[in-house]
Amino acid sequence: MRPDDLIEFSRQTYAKPQNVEIWSQEDLLDSGLSSDEQILLKKLPLKKGRLLLLGVGGGREAIPLARIGFTVTGVDFIPAMVAQTKENAARRGLKIRGLIQEISNLDVSANTYDIVWLSAAMYSAVPTRKRRVRMLRQIRKTLGPGGYFLCQFQMDTRGSSTPKIEFAKRVFAFLTMGNFWYEKGDILWGNVEFIHGFSSDDKLRSEFKEGGFTVLHMHIPQGKIRGGAVMRKS
């Protein structure tokens, strides 16, 4: 599949009513931020401010962030997810704004937010380095001077792949008129969504730098597939 097709594949998966319902289950919403997310939050120099949350889902992250004092705007490419987040927050006495957009094609006014939070390894859900770097530059534009970016991503823990295997994957993509921009680490995770697993933090740092960010803290727990980083707008 081409990059646009990969994103549309993920959108169709998450737009299914049963998936919208899953992301708004009360026990999930009340679970709050994960331990890894709390570690990243503690490394964030700002404790209040205007926060843009990309990939809001049903509001699991947005609700506790609003509760501790952030002014939260949630973004998702599923309209029902955005509506559910606002309803879930309202039932808890909180107000969260919502935007219906695809995160790699943000259309947000410049210098609008103090913090952008890209949740739940969503960075890895964007196909191709070129598209991810373009997204980073769009995120940078939305941040005010000295703004912060908190990003989560997925690492590739499947072990080393041989050059022959990688070559075969590229040939297959070419012959099927699919993802000509295939990168090592690309998978269709569970046949549900596209995921790019990074083989090293150096590759991540290179993309972040090209996108206009300085890494302040990198958190990649040993033995886990998910990591995160806190960055400042360069």
PDB file of C-alpha atoms in Angstrom, residues 28-120:
ATOM      1  CA  LEU A  28      -9.695   2.523  30.314  1.00  0.00           C
ATOM      2  CA  LEU A  29     -10.500   6.210  30.773  1.00  0.00           C
ATOM      3  CA  ASP A  30     -10.080   5.963  34.528  1.00  0.00           C
ATOM      4  CA  SER A  31      -6.716   4.179  34.193  1.00  0.00           C
ATOM      5  CA  GLY A  32      -5.152   7.557  33.379  1.00  0.00           C
ATOM      6  CA  LEU A  33      -1.586   8.042  32.235  1.00  0.00           C
ATOM      7  CA  SER A  34       0.699   5.019  32.068  1.00  0.00           C
ATOM      8  CA  SER A  35       3.845   4.854  34.195  1.00  0.00           C
ATOM      9  CA  ASP A  36       5.988   5.673  31.139  1.00  0.00           C
ATOM     10  CA  GLU A  37       3.774   8.653  30.292  1.00  0.00           C
ATOM     11  CA  GLN A  38       4.063   9.901  33.863  1.00  0.00           C
ATOM     12  CA  ILE A  39       7.862   9.713  33.617  1.00  0.00           C
ATOM     13  CA  LEU A  40       7.785  11.839  30.464  1.00  0.00           C
ATOM     14  CA  LEU A  41       5.361  14.295  32.062  1.00  0.00           C
ATOM     15  CA  LYS A  42       7.709  14.780  35.022  1.00  0.00           C
ATOM     16  CA  LYS A  43      10.514  15.642  32.585  1.00  0.00           C
ATOM     17  CA  LEU A  44       8.366  18.312  30.946  1.00  0.00           C
ATOM     18  CA  PRO A  45       9.482  21.748  32.238  1.00  0.00           C
ATOM     19  CA  LEU A  46       5.963  23.234  31.917  1.00  0.00           C
ATOM     20  CA  LYS A  47       3.277  22.074  34.333  1.00  0.00           C
ATOM     21  CA  LYS A  48       0.435  24.167  32.873  1.00  0.00           C
ATOM     22  CA  GLY A  49      -0.322  25.717  29.508  1.00  0.00           C
ATOM     23  CA  ARG A  50      -2.043  25.211  26.168  1.00  0.00           C
ATOM     24  CA  LEU A  51      -1.582  21.573  25.160  1.00  0.00           C
ATOM     25  CA  LEU A  52      -2.377  20.007  21.782  1.00  0.00           C
ATOM     26  CA  LEU A  53      -2.872  16.238  22.116  1.00  0.00           C
ATOM     27  CA  LEU A  54      -2.493  14.361  18.829  1.00  0.00           C
ATOM     28  CA  GLY A  55      -4.343  11.050  18.663  1.00  0.00           C
ATOM     29  CA  VAL A  56      -6.864  11.773  21.414  1.00  0.00           C
ATOM     30  CA  GLY A  57      -8.880   8.543  21.114  1.00  0.00           C
ATOM     31  CA  GLY A  58     -11.535   8.526  23.823  1.00  0.00           C
ATOM     32  CA  GLY A  59      -9.645  10.861  26.131  1.00  0.00           C
ATOM     33  CA  ARG A  60      -7.545   8.545  28.309  1.00  0.00           C
ATOM     34  CA  GLU A  61      -4.591  10.957  28.274  1.00  0.00           C
ATOM     35  CA  ALA A  62      -6.542  14.183  27.695  1.00  0.00           C
ATOM     36  CA  ILE A  63      -8.734  13.855  30.782  1.00  0.00           C
ATOM     37  CA  PRO A  64      -5.950  13.559  33.418  1.00  0.00           C
ATOM     38  CA  LEU A  65      -3.935  16.275  31.650  1.00  0.00           C
ATOM     39  CA  ALA A  66      -6.929  18.631  31.808  1.00  0.00           C
ATOM     40  CA  ARG A  67      -7.526  17.645  35.416  1.00  0.00           C
ATOM     41  CA  ILE A  68      -4.037  18.755  36.501  1.00  0.00           C
ATOM     42  CA  GLY A  69      -4.378  22.142  34.849  1.00  0.00           C
ATOM     43  CA  PHE A  70      -3.500  21.967  31.151  1.00  0.00           C
ATOM     44  CA  THR A  71      -5.833  23.584  28.622  1.00  0.00           C
ATOM     45  CA  VAL A  72      -6.261  20.626  26.280  1.00  0.00           C
ATOM     46  CA  THR A  73      -7.236  20.452  22.623  1.00  0.00           C
ATOM     47  CA  GLY A  74      -7.518  16.907  21.285  1.00  0.00           C
ATOM     48  CA  VAL A  75      -6.957  15.936  17.648  1.00  0.00           C
ATOM     49  CA  ASP A  76      -8.143  12.761  15.942  1.00  0.00           C
ATOM     50  CA  PHE A  77      -9.041  11.729  12.399  1.00  0.00           C
ATOM     51  CA  ILE A  78     -12.126   9.883  13.642  1.00  0.00           C
ATOM     52  CA  PRO A  79     -14.999  12.357  14.268  1.00  0.00           C
ATOM     53  CA  ALA A  80     -16.705   9.951  16.683  1.00  0.00           C
ATOM     54  CA  MET A  81     -13.521   9.768  18.786  1.00  0.00           C
ATOM     55  CA  VAL A  82     -13.401  13.560  19.118  1.00  0.00           C
ATOM     56  CA  ALA A  83     -17.087  13.700  20.066  1.00  0.00           C
ATOM     57  CA  GLN A  84     -16.648  10.921  22.632  1.00  0.00           C
ATOM     58  CA  THR A  85     -13.648  12.652  24.211  1.00  0.00           C
ATOM     59  CA  LYS A  86     -15.623  15.857  24.720  1.00  0.00           C
ATOM     60  CA  GLU A  87     -18.541  13.923  26.211  1.00  0.00           C
ATOM     61  CA  ASN A  88     -16.296  11.820  28.455  1.00  0.00           C
ATOM     62  CA  ALA A  89     -14.559  14.951  29.734  1.00  0.00           C
ATOM     63  CA  ALA A  90     -17.843  16.813  30.309  1.00  0.00           C
ATOM     64  CA  ARG A  91     -19.157  13.963  32.477  1.00  0.00           C
ATOM     65  CA  ARG A  92     -16.110  14.515  34.670  1.00  0.00           C
ATOM     66  CA  GLY A  93     -16.605  18.271  34.882  1.00  0.00           C
ATOM     67  CA  LEU A  94     -13.840  19.066  32.399  1.00  0.00           C
ATOM     68  CA  LYS A  95     -13.756  20.902  29.080  1.00  0.00           C
ATOM     69  CA  ILE A  96     -11.637  19.647  26.187  1.00  0.00           C
ATOM     70  CA  ARG A  97     -11.701  21.187  22.727  1.00  0.00           C
ATOM     71  CA  GLY A  98     -11.595  18.912  19.709  1.00  0.00           C
ATOM     72  CA  LEU A  99     -10.231  19.078  16.165  1.00  0.00           C
ATOM     73  CA  ILE A 100     -10.900  16.522  13.422  1.00  0.00           C
ATOM     74  CA  GLN A 101      -7.638  16.249  11.512  1.00  0.00           C
ATOM     75  CA  GLU A 102      -5.102  13.668  10.377  1.00  0.00           C
ATOM     76  CA  ILE A 103      -1.970  14.227  12.441  1.00  0.00           C
ATOM     77  CA  SER A 104       0.520  14.173   9.567  1.00  0.00           C
ATOM     78  CA  ASN A 105      -1.443  16.945   7.823  1.00  0.00           C
ATOM     79  CA  LEU A 106      -2.014  19.388  10.667  1.00  0.00           C
ATOM     80  CA  ASP A 107      -3.715  22.684   9.898  1.00  0.00           C
ATOM     81  CA  VAL A 108      -3.317  24.709  13.088  1.00  0.00           C
ATOM     82  CA  SER A 109      -2.444  28.385  13.500  1.00  0.00           C
ATOM     83  CA  ALA A 110       1.198  29.213  14.211  1.00  0.00           C
ATOM     84  CA  ASN A 111       2.399  29.910  17.769  1.00  0.00           C
ATOM     85  CA  THR A 112      -0.863  28.616  19.273  1.00  0.00           C
ATOM     86  CA  TYR A 113       0.319  26.019  21.797  1.00  0.00           C
ATOM     87  CA  ASP A 114       2.896  25.693  24.563  1.00  0.00           C
ATOM     88  CA  ILE A 115       3.063  21.890  24.341  1.00  0.00           C
ATOM     89  CA  VAL A 116       2.254  19.277  21.714  1.00  0.00           C
ATOM     90  CA  TRP A 117       1.824  15.698  22.947  1.00  0.00           C
ATOM     91  CA  LEU A 118       1.888  12.893  20.367  1.00  0.00           C
ATOM     92  CA  SER A 119       0.430  10.001  22.305  1.00  0.00           C
ATOM     93  CA  ALA A 120       0.648   6.206  22.418  1.00  0.00           C
TER      94      ALA A 120
END
